[in-house]
Amino acid sequence: MTRPVLVQGVTYHGSTPTSLGGLDNVFGKHISAEALRQHILWYKRRFNIAGLEETLRRARQGIKPPAKTLFIVFHDGYFGNYEIAFPILKEFGIKATFFLTTEFINGRFRFWVDQLDAALKHTGKSEITIMTPAGWQTYSLQDEKYRLEVALKLRRHLKALPVKEFTAELQQIVTELGFPALDDVPLLGKHETALNWDMIRQMSAAGMEFGSHTHHHLIIGRQTEATAREEMLISKALIEREVGRECELFCYPNGQYPSDGNDVTDAIAAELGYKHTLYMMGPYNLIHRKTFRLTGIAFGEESNERELHHKLSARRYYQRKLTGQWIWPWKKNSL
Ligand SMILES: [Zn+2]
């Protein structure tokens, strides 16, 4: 393995029996069984689909990945990974890697974006007034189209806040929407629930791979070093205890370099025993024996074949390589 080999990566989140839209599926985060099947058929005609962990382990031993290797990963640990994605992957005889937010798997955590979308879905209020950088703003909630727009605005607003103000502001918004506390917001639906460790063990026994996606889905690059270390350490230990296999891969929530993960946090990951880290900055990776940092691109329910082709085209990769910008070519993805 003297020369680096191009390996491409694709990222998914949840999966659902039928197609969901609106507040149930902002940014197409949950892919339906039908769309997932179509995506995999499309990949199978063009790529060699292989497990990420297995590909990297072999690369470390100097074994070159086959030409046109593609890895598939799922972030977060939603129940649909077991209910929908797992049987489809088995049917096609392929492996994928699932990155678990371990406190979500333990059933003691909800993703704030899901809580926000669920509060907007279930609220009885017809409008909401919030403080924004432009002053007090009132937004209509009269139908789902408006509510979806508000969901996107509030995401941007909340993401821009410092860690300390974030929780208070999210709580304030939820109160404004008529729920006494965050815990009082009903679930979006079954698709918002998590995998459990039994499902994960079954999937692992069938060849699926598991890595860490932190304990509380914190944006690692914005935490103190102690918190970053703790998040990476606890989730690794839990996965190893529950799955009974070494947890070699760490995947950054939000996945942007250098804001969400960077050279400092990669060094912490290496120190804790992770063999590789994964970002979400595009599909292209040049793998060699010592490659540590990788990246995949996010696709969802709305991604059609044209998008897959456009974003995974090797011709674009070579063009970008020539212009020296090949490694982080894609727009920020806010899933
Ligand atoms: Zn995530």
Tab-separated table of N, CA and C in Angstrom, residues 87-159:
chain	number	residue	atom	x	y	z
A	87	PRO	N	-32.488	-4.902	8.554
A	87	PRO	CA	-32.939	-5.953	7.626
A	87	PRO	C	-32.558	-5.663	6.173
A	88	ILE	N	-32.571	-4.401	5.784
A	88	ILE	CA	-32.225	-4.072	4.389
A	88	ILE	C	-30.744	-4.363	4.137
A	89	LEU	N	-29.892	-3.973	5.087
A	89	LEU	CA	-28.447	-4.231	4.937
A	89	LEU	C	-28.178	-5.735	4.857
A	90	LYS	N	-28.911	-6.509	5.695
A	90	LYS	CA	-28.738	-7.973	5.684
A	90	LYS	C	-29.173	-8.542	4.331
A	91	GLU	N	-30.303	-8.028	3.860
A	91	GLU	CA	-30.842	-8.487	2.580
A	91	GLU	C	-29.815	-8.278	1.445
A	92	PHE	N	-29.105	-7.162	1.488
A	92	PHE	CA	-28.111	-6.869	0.449
A	92	PHE	C	-26.737	-7.486	0.773
A	93	GLY	N	-26.617	-8.080	1.965
A	93	GLY	CA	-25.348	-8.692	2.347
A	93	GLY	C	-24.228	-7.689	2.552
A	94	ILE	N	-24.559	-6.522	3.077
A	94	ILE	CA	-23.523	-5.501	3.281
A	94	ILE	C	-23.469	-5.075	4.752
A	95	LYS	N	-22.323	-4.442	5.083
A	95	LYS	CA	-22.107	-3.972	6.455
A	95	LYS	C	-22.233	-2.460	6.509
A	96	ALA	N	-22.629	-1.955	7.678
A	96	ALA	CA	-22.599	-0.508	7.906
A	96	ALA	C	-22.077	-0.281	9.319
A	97	THR	N	-21.727	0.964	9.596
A	97	THR	CA	-21.223	1.324	10.923
A	97	THR	C	-22.203	2.278	11.583
A	98	PHE	N	-22.564	1.979	12.815
A	98	PHE	CA	-23.553	2.783	13.544
A	98	PHE	C	-22.850	3.516	14.675
A	99	PHE	N	-22.970	4.844	14.671
A	99	PHE	CA	-22.326	5.653	15.699
A	99	PHE	C	-23.358	6.031	16.764
A	100	LEU	N	-23.091	5.583	17.976
A	100	LEU	CA	-24.080	5.674	19.045
A	100	LEU	C	-23.826	6.839	19.993
A	101	THR	N	-24.888	7.593	20.266
A	101	THR	CA	-24.874	8.566	21.354
A	101	THR	C	-25.341	7.782	22.570
A	102	THR	N	-24.405	7.438	23.460
A	102	THR	CA	-24.702	6.366	24.419
A	102	THR	C	-25.768	6.709	25.461
A	103	GLU	N	-25.884	7.966	25.867
A	103	GLU	CA	-26.931	8.296	26.840
A	103	GLU	C	-28.320	8.225	26.185
A	104	PHE	N	-28.391	8.428	24.884
A	104	PHE	CA	-29.630	8.235	24.107
A	104	PHE	C	-30.002	6.739	24.128
A	105	ILE	N	-29.020	5.881	23.921
A	105	ILE	CA	-29.264	4.429	23.964
A	105	ILE	C	-29.710	4.018	25.372
A	106	ASN	N	-29.152	4.671	26.395
A	106	ASN	CA	-29.535	4.368	27.775
A	106	ASN	C	-30.945	4.865	28.105
A	107	GLY	N	-31.566	5.602	27.180
A	107	GLY	CA	-32.934	6.083	27.377
A	107	GLY	C	-33.034	7.280	28.298
A	108	ARG	N	-31.922	8.002	28.494
A	108	ARG	CA	-31.958	9.161	29.402
A	108	ARG	C	-31.642	10.464	28.678
A	109	PHE	N	-31.905	10.519	27.389
A	109	PHE	CA	-31.478	11.679	26.618
A	109	PHE	C	-32.342	11.809	25.362
A	110	ARG	N	-32.711	13.061	25.023
A	110	ARG	CA	-33.334	13.328	23.721
A	110	ARG	C	-32.503	14.374	22.997
A	111	PHE	N	-32.481	14.309	21.684
A	111	PHE	CA	-31.772	15.331	20.915
A	111	PHE	C	-32.582	16.625	20.953
A	112	TRP	N	-31.894	17.732	21.208
A	112	TRP	CA	-32.629	18.997	21.363
A	112	TRP	C	-33.387	19.380	20.097
A	113	VAL	N	-32.857	19.039	18.934
A	113	VAL	CA	-33.574	19.380	17.696
A	113	VAL	C	-34.886	18.598	17.618
A	114	ASP	N	-34.884	17.369	18.107
A	114	ASP	CA	-36.126	16.582	18.117
A	114	ASP	C	-37.129	17.184	19.106
A	115	GLN	N	-36.619	17.643	20.261
A	115	GLN	CA	-37.506	18.261	21.252
A	115	GLN	C	-38.123	19.553	20.701
A	116	LEU	N	-37.287	20.316	20.013
A	116	LEU	CA	-37.765	21.569	19.427
A	116	LEU	C	-38.838	21.294	18.364
A	117	ASP	N	-38.547	20.367	17.453
A	117	ASP	CA	-39.499	20.045	16.385
A	117	ASP	C	-40.788	19.465	16.979
A	118	ALA	N	-40.646	18.619	18.012
A	118	ALA	CA	-41.829	18.009	18.645
A	118	ALA	C	-42.668	19.080	19.348
A	119	ALA	N	-42.008	20.043	19.996
A	119	ALA	CA	-42.749	21.120	20.676
A	119	ALA	C	-43.534	21.929	19.640
A	120	LEU	N	-42.922	22.184	18.489
A	120	LEU	CA	-43.612	22.939	17.428
A	120	LEU	C	-44.729	22.108	16.797
A	121	LYS	N	-44.536	20.792	16.737
A	121	LYS	CA	-45.559	19.908	16.172
A	121	LYS	C	-46.782	19.832	17.089
A	122	HIS	N	-46.526	19.718	18.404
A	122	HIS	CA	-47.618	19.430	19.343
A	122	HIS	C	-48.205	20.674	20.007
A	123	THR	N	-47.608	21.843	19.818
A	123	THR	CA	-48.099	23.017	20.538
A	123	THR	C	-49.519	23.411	20.094
A	124	GLY	N	-50.265	23.950	21.058
A	124	GLY	CA	-51.588	24.466	20.738
A	124	GLY	C	-51.543	25.957	20.420
A	125	LYS	N	-50.380	26.549	20.527
A	125	LYS	CA	-50.243	28.001	20.308
A	125	LYS	C	-50.312	28.333	18.812
A	126	SER	N	-50.814	29.535	18.521
A	126	SER	CA	-50.916	29.921	17.104
A	126	SER	C	-49.794	30.865	16.691
A	127	GLU	N	-49.002	31.327	17.677
A	127	GLU	CA	-47.825	32.132	17.335
A	127	GLU	C	-46.811	32.064	18.477
A	128	ILE	N	-45.590	32.462	18.172
A	128	ILE	CA	-44.549	32.487	19.202
A	128	ILE	C	-43.764	33.787	19.058
A	129	THR	N	-43.458	34.391	20.237
A	129	THR	CA	-42.649	35.609	20.226
A	129	THR	C	-41.328	35.307	20.921
A	130	ILE	N	-40.230	35.535	20.208
A	130	ILE	CA	-38.920	35.290	20.829
A	130	ILE	C	-37.983	36.459	20.566
A	131	MET	N	-36.983	36.554	21.446
A	131	MET	CA	-35.953	37.576	21.300
A	131	MET	C	-34.911	37.060	20.313
A	132	THR	N	-34.626	37.828	19.289
A	132	THR	CA	-33.580	37.450	18.329
A	132	THR	C	-32.567	38.594	18.273
A	133	PRO	N	-31.456	38.393	17.574
A	133	PRO	CA	-30.484	39.498	17.466
A	133	PRO	C	-31.130	40.755	16.864
A	134	ALA	N	-32.216	40.563	16.111
A	134	ALA	CA	-32.892	41.722	15.504
A	134	ALA	C	-34.001	42.272	16.409
A	135	GLY	N	-34.076	41.821	17.672
A	135	GLY	CA	-35.117	42.277	18.596
A	135	GLY	C	-36.226	41.249	18.722
A	136	TRP	N	-37.348	41.639	19.379
A	136	TRP	CA	-38.465	40.710	19.573
A	136	TRP	C	-39.151	40.443	18.248
A	137	GLN	N	-39.386	39.158	17.972
A	137	GLN	CA	-40.039	38.788	16.712
A	137	GLN	C	-41.191	37.845	17.027
A	138	THR	N	-42.298	38.053	16.323
A	138	THR	CA	-43.438	37.141	16.477
A	138	THR	C	-43.598	36.341	15.190
A	139	TYR	N	-43.691	35.024	15.345
A	139	TYR	CA	-43.842	34.155	14.185
A	139	TYR	C	-45.164	33.401	14.276
A	140	SER	N	-45.842	33.288	13.142
A	140	SER	CA	-47.100	32.545	13.088
A	140	SER	C	-46.831	31.039	13.125
A	141	LEU	N	-47.734	30.318	13.801
A	141	LEU	CA	-47.637	28.846	13.851
A	141	LEU	C	-48.920	28.230	13.300
A	142	GLN	N	-49.590	28.953	12.392
A	142	GLN	CA	-50.945	28.530	12.028
A	142	GLN	C	-50.997	27.230	11.230
A	143	ASP	N	-49.991	26.912	10.442
A	143	ASP	CA	-50.001	25.587	9.823
A	143	ASP	C	-48.575	25.032	9.759
A	144	GLU	N	-48.445	23.795	9.245
A	144	GLU	CA	-47.140	23.124	9.321
A	144	GLU	C	-46.060	23.851	8.533
A	145	LYS	N	-46.455	24.508	7.444
A	145	LYS	CA	-45.471	25.225	6.632
A	145	LYS	C	-44.814	26.322	7.474
A	146	TYR	N	-45.630	27.066	8.194
A	146	TYR	CA	-45.088	28.123	9.070
A	146	TYR	C	-44.244	27.510	10.182
A	147	ARG	N	-44.754	26.441	10.751
A	147	ARG	CA	-44.050	25.815	11.887
A	147	ARG	C	-42.675	25.306	11.459
A	148	LEU	N	-42.616	24.799	10.248
A	148	LEU	CA	-41.344	24.301	9.727
A	148	LEU	C	-40.352	25.457	9.562
A	149	GLU	N	-40.844	26.568	9.052
A	149	GLU	CA	-39.975	27.751	8.904
A	149	GLU	C	-39.451	28.203	10.259
A	150	VAL	N	-40.334	28.190	11.268
A	150	VAL	CA	-39.923	28.593	12.621
A	150	VAL	C	-38.887	27.601	13.166
A	151	ALA	N	-39.099	26.316	12.877
A	151	ALA	CA	-38.139	25.299	13.343
A	151	ALA	C	-36.746	25.603	12.789
A	152	LEU	N	-36.668	25.979	11.540
A	152	LEU	CA	-35.367	26.270	10.927
A	152	LEU	C	-34.752	27.539	11.516
A	153	LYS	N	-35.616	28.569	11.717
A	153	LYS	CA	-35.119	29.825	12.306
A	153	LYS	C	-34.587	29.591	13.716
A	154	LEU	N	-35.354	28.838	14.511
A	154	LEU	CA	-34.948	28.606	15.906
A	154	LEU	C	-33.676	27.748	15.986
A	155	ARG	N	-33.523	26.821	15.058
A	155	ARG	CA	-32.277	26.037	15.008
A	155	ARG	C	-31.080	26.964	14.841
A	156	ARG	N	-31.190	27.845	13.854
A	156	ARG	CA	-30.072	28.767	13.588
A	156	ARG	C	-29.802	29.632	14.805
A	157	HIS	N	-30.876	30.141	15.400
A	157	HIS	CA	-30.769	31.007	16.567
A	157	HIS	C	-30.078	30.260	17.724
A	158	LEU	N	-30.559	29.046	18.014
A	158	LEU	CA	-30.022	28.294	19.157
A	158	LEU	C	-28.579	27.848	18.918
A	159	LYS	N	-28.279	27.454	17.701
A	159	LYS	CA	-26.919	26.972	17.404
A	159	LYS	C	-25.874	28.058	17.566
